[in-house]
Amino acid sequence: MYEKTLVAGWGDMDFNAHMRNTAYLDKSADVRMMCFADHGFPMAEFMRLKIGPVVMKDEVTYFREFHLLDEVGVTMALAGLSEDGSRMIIRNEFFRKGTLAARVNSTVGWLDLTSRKLVRPPEALLQVMQGLSRCDDVIDLPNSRSQG
């Protein structure tokens, strides 16, 4: 399971003195990109390939609060994948002191930055995705119509 420990920072707080809803999405994206970078796909490689991940849907479920300077344990696993790898669901779970505090499910596709269409990823990136830890309830997703 891919995991990073982050911190609930000043800019993550809302008026109620807990982590704002969009901070969960930001941290999910950060962990996603850290994972790809750690597996040989840093931002420069995506730029070279002229593709990038595009989020089509985020769903957040909250269980506990985070407050300023709390450690935020974030895991990442695959909750869905299409056969061609053009679509996936990535699940980030957020833990405070070992207790599940929130869950973010992001439906993501690979966007060709030239054609602006979903495409299958290069084989090496598909292998990275296929090698990610999988959730117990992982589902099969449809392939993208565009196979550019």
mmCIF file of C-alpha atoms in Angstrom:
data_model
loop_
_atom_site.group_PDB
_atom_site.id
_atom_site.type_symbol
_atom_site.label_atom_id
_atom_site.label_comp_id
_atom_site.label_asym_id
_atom_site.label_seq_id
_atom_site.Cartn_x
_atom_site.Cartn_y
_atom_site.Cartn_z
ATOM 1 C CA MET A 1 0.000 0.000 0.000
ATOM 2 C CA TYR A 2 1.395 3.380 -0.984
ATOM 3 C CA GLU A 3 1.418 5.769 1.972
ATOM 4 C CA LYS A 4 2.657 9.256 2.834
ATOM 5 C CA THR A 5 2.536 11.274 6.029
ATOM 6 C CA LEU A 6 1.593 14.921 5.503
ATOM 7 C CA VAL A 7 0.543 17.702 7.867
ATOM 8 C CA ALA A 8 -2.658 19.730 8.163
ATOM 9 C CA GLY A 9 -1.235 23.186 7.476
ATOM 10 C CA TRP A 10 -2.494 26.718 8.000
ATOM 11 C CA GLY A 11 -3.788 26.965 4.438
ATOM 12 C CA ASP A 12 -5.749 23.724 4.888
ATOM 13 C CA MET A 13 -7.946 25.105 7.675
ATOM 14 C CA ASP A 14 -11.502 26.410 7.393
ATOM 15 C CA PHE A 15 -13.526 28.804 9.562
ATOM 16 C CA ASN A 16 -14.452 25.953 11.941
ATOM 17 C CA ALA A 17 -10.742 25.310 12.671
ATOM 18 C CA HIS A 18 -10.605 21.953 10.943
ATOM 19 C CA MET A 19 -9.262 20.812 7.582
ATOM 20 C CA ARG A 20 -11.376 22.258 4.763
ATOM 21 C CA ASN A 21 -13.023 19.958 2.243
ATOM 22 C CA THR A 22 -10.873 20.995 -0.715
ATOM 23 C CA ALA A 23 -7.684 20.292 1.284
ATOM 24 C CA TYR A 24 -8.573 16.586 1.117
ATOM 25 C CA LEU A 25 -8.731 16.817 -2.674
ATOM 26 C CA ASP A 26 -5.428 18.719 -2.809
ATOM 27 C CA LYS A 27 -3.680 16.174 -0.599
ATOM 28 C CA SER A 28 -5.161 13.311 -2.639
ATOM 29 C CA ALA A 29 -3.719 14.838 -5.816
ATOM 30 C CA ASP A 30 -0.346 15.406 -4.118
ATOM 31 C CA VAL A 31 -0.130 11.785 -2.982
ATOM 32 C CA ARG A 32 -1.216 10.563 -6.418
ATOM 33 C CA MET A 33 1.563 12.558 -8.108
ATOM 34 C CA MET A 34 4.113 11.497 -5.453
ATOM 35 C CA CYS A 35 3.216 7.873 -6.149
ATOM 36 C CA PHE A 36 3.656 8.258 -9.899
ATOM 37 C CA ALA A 37 6.963 10.098 -9.380
ATOM 38 C CA ASP A 38 8.194 7.380 -7.010
ATOM 39 C CA HIS A 39 7.390 4.812 -9.709
ATOM 40 C CA GLY A 40 9.318 6.541 -12.509
ATOM 41 C CA PHE A 41 6.741 9.064 -13.709
ATOM 42 C CA PRO A 42 7.621 12.516 -12.352
ATOM 43 C CA MET A 43 5.952 15.599 -13.803
ATOM 44 C CA ALA A 44 8.730 16.005 -16.380
ATOM 45 C CA GLU A 45 7.969 12.552 -17.806
ATOM 46 C CA PHE A 46 4.268 13.370 -18.140
ATOM 47 C CA MET A 47 5.238 16.586 -19.930
ATOM 48 C CA ARG A 48 7.516 14.631 -22.271
ATOM 49 C CA LEU A 49 4.737 12.132 -23.008
ATOM 50 C CA LYS A 50 2.179 14.952 -23.391
ATOM 51 C CA ILE A 51 -0.327 13.167 -21.155
ATOM 52 C CA GLY A 52 -1.613 13.812 -17.675
ATOM 53 C CA PRO A 53 -4.143 12.534 -15.177
ATOM 54 C CA VAL A 54 -7.503 14.273 -15.293
ATOM 55 C CA VAL A 55 -10.013 13.902 -12.468
ATOM 56 C CA MET A 56 -13.570 13.437 -13.700
ATOM 57 C CA LYS A 57 -15.211 12.890 -10.321
ATOM 58 C CA ASP A 58 -14.292 13.116 -6.644
ATOM 59 C CA GLU A 59 -16.333 11.676 -3.793
ATOM 60 C CA VAL A 60 -15.347 12.512 -0.211
ATOM 61 C CA THR A 61 -16.647 10.799 2.929
ATOM 62 C CA TYR A 62 -15.719 12.237 6.323
ATOM 63 C CA PHE A 63 -15.428 10.335 9.608
ATOM 64 C CA ARG A 64 -13.166 12.457 11.862
ATOM 65 C CA GLU A 65 -11.667 15.963 11.876
ATOM 66 C CA PHE A 66 -8.104 17.117 11.371
ATOM 67 C CA HIS A 67 -6.895 20.232 13.173
ATOM 68 C CA LEU A 68 -3.935 22.542 12.551
ATOM 69 C CA LEU A 69 -0.591 20.681 12.536
ATOM 70 C CA ASP A 70 -2.152 17.234 12.928
ATOM 71 C CA GLU A 71 -0.219 14.515 11.125
ATOM 72 C CA VAL A 72 -2.249 13.247 8.182
ATOM 73 C CA GLY A 73 -1.537 9.676 7.086
ATOM 74 C CA VAL A 74 -2.693 9.215 3.493
ATOM 75 C CA THR A 75 -2.844 5.877 1.690
ATOM 76 C CA MET A 76 -3.468 5.269 -1.992
ATOM 77 C CA ALA A 77 -4.914 2.177 -3.634
ATOM 78 C CA LEU A 78 -6.693 1.220 -6.826
ATOM 79 C CA ALA A 79 -10.483 0.954 -6.506
ATOM 80 C CA GLY A 80 -11.184 0.544 -10.221
ATOM 81 C CA LEU A 81 -9.361 0.105 -13.530
ATOM 82 C CA SER A 82 -10.292 -0.297 -17.181
ATOM 83 C CA GLU A 83 -8.643 -3.078 -19.149
ATOM 84 C CA ASP A 84 -6.725 -0.583 -21.307
ATOM 85 C CA GLY A 85 -5.783 1.568 -18.283
ATOM 86 C CA SER A 86 -7.408 4.704 -19.705
ATOM 87 C CA ARG A 87 -9.699 5.035 -16.662
ATOM 88 C CA MET A 88 -9.219 4.294 -13.000
ATOM 89 C CA ILE A 89 -10.616 4.983 -9.571
ATOM 90 C CA ILE A 90 -8.013 5.890 -6.994
ATOM 91 C CA ARG A 91 -8.918 5.666 -3.313
ATOM 92 C CA ASN A 92 -7.092 7.799 -0.785
ATOM 93 C CA GLU A 93 -7.779 7.125 2.859
ATOM 94 C CA PHE A 94 -6.837 9.692 5.505
ATOM 95 C CA PHE A 95 -5.825 8.578 8.991
ATOM 96 C CA ARG A 96 -5.437 10.552 12.208
ATOM 97 C CA LYS A 97 -3.476 8.629 14.828
ATOM 98 C CA GLY A 98 -4.309 5.351 13.073
ATOM 99 C CA THR A 99 -8.057 6.034 12.850
ATOM 100 C CA LEU A 100 -9.793 6.442 9.487
ATOM 101 C CA ALA A 101 -10.776 10.114 9.221
ATOM 102 C CA ALA A 102 -11.836 10.442 5.569
ATOM 103 C CA ARG A 103 -11.952 8.640 2.242
ATOM 104 C CA VAL A 104 -11.609 10.177 -1.225
ATOM 105 C CA ASN A 105 -12.537 8.196 -4.336
ATOM 106 C CA SER A 106 -11.315 9.915 -7.502
ATOM 107 C CA THR A 107 -12.351 8.770 -10.962
ATOM 108 C CA VAL A 108 -9.386 9.574 -13.173
ATOM 109 C CA GLY A 109 -8.494 9.231 -16.834
ATOM 110 C CA TRP A 110 -5.367 9.824 -18.877
ATOM 111 C CA LEU A 111 -5.719 12.972 -20.964
ATOM 112 C CA ASP A 112 -3.742 13.414 -24.180
ATOM 113 C CA LEU A 113 -2.687 17.051 -23.816
ATOM 114 C CA THR A 114 -2.653 17.583 -27.598
ATOM 115 C CA SER A 115 -5.919 15.925 -28.697
ATOM 116 C CA ARG A 116 -7.658 16.670 -25.344
ATOM 117 C CA LYS A 117 -9.101 13.133 -25.316
ATOM 118 C CA LEU A 118 -8.773 10.203 -22.946
ATOM 119 C CA VAL A 119 -6.146 7.725 -24.059
ATOM 120 C CA ARG A 120 -4.553 4.523 -22.875
ATOM 121 C CA PRO A 121 -1.322 5.155 -20.985
ATOM 122 C CA PRO A 122 2.060 3.982 -22.249
ATOM 123 C CA GLU A 123 2.787 0.361 -21.359
ATOM 124 C CA ALA A 124 5.248 1.250 -18.570
ATOM 125 C CA LEU A 125 2.676 3.484 -16.882
ATOM 126 C CA LEU A 126 -0.035 0.836 -17.293
ATOM 127 C CA GLN A 127 2.275 -1.630 -15.532
ATOM 128 C CA VAL A 128 2.701 0.828 -12.639
ATOM 129 C CA MET A 129 -1.068 1.167 -12.337
ATOM 130 C CA GLN A 130 -1.621 -2.589 -12.516
ATOM 131 C CA GLY A 131 0.990 -3.020 -9.768
ATOM 132 C CA LEU A 132 -0.722 -0.684 -7.295
ATOM 133 C CA SER A 133 -2.343 -2.139 -4.193
ATOM 134 C CA ARG A 134 -6.012 -2.886 -4.793
ATOM 135 C CA CYS A 135 -8.994 -2.230 -2.580
ATOM 136 C CA ASP A 136 -11.115 -5.196 -1.559
ATOM 137 C CA ASP A 137 -14.025 -3.796 -3.589
ATOM 138 C CA VAL A 138 -12.081 -2.972 -6.787
ATOM 139 C CA ILE A 139 -14.244 -2.784 -9.925
ATOM 140 C CA ASP A 140 -13.677 -3.079 -13.675
ATOM 141 C CA LEU A 141 -14.255 0.146 -15.616
ATOM 142 C CA PRO A 142 -15.070 0.586 -19.311
ATOM 143 C CA ASN A 143 -12.257 1.421 -21.703
ATOM 144 C CA SER A 144 -12.017 4.877 -23.177
ATOM 145 C CA ARG A 145 -13.626 5.250 -26.597
ATOM 146 C CA SER A 146 -10.561 7.115 -27.846
ATOM 147 C CA GLN A 147 -7.582 4.824 -28.175
ATOM 148 C CA GLY A 148 -5.081 7.466 -29.444
#
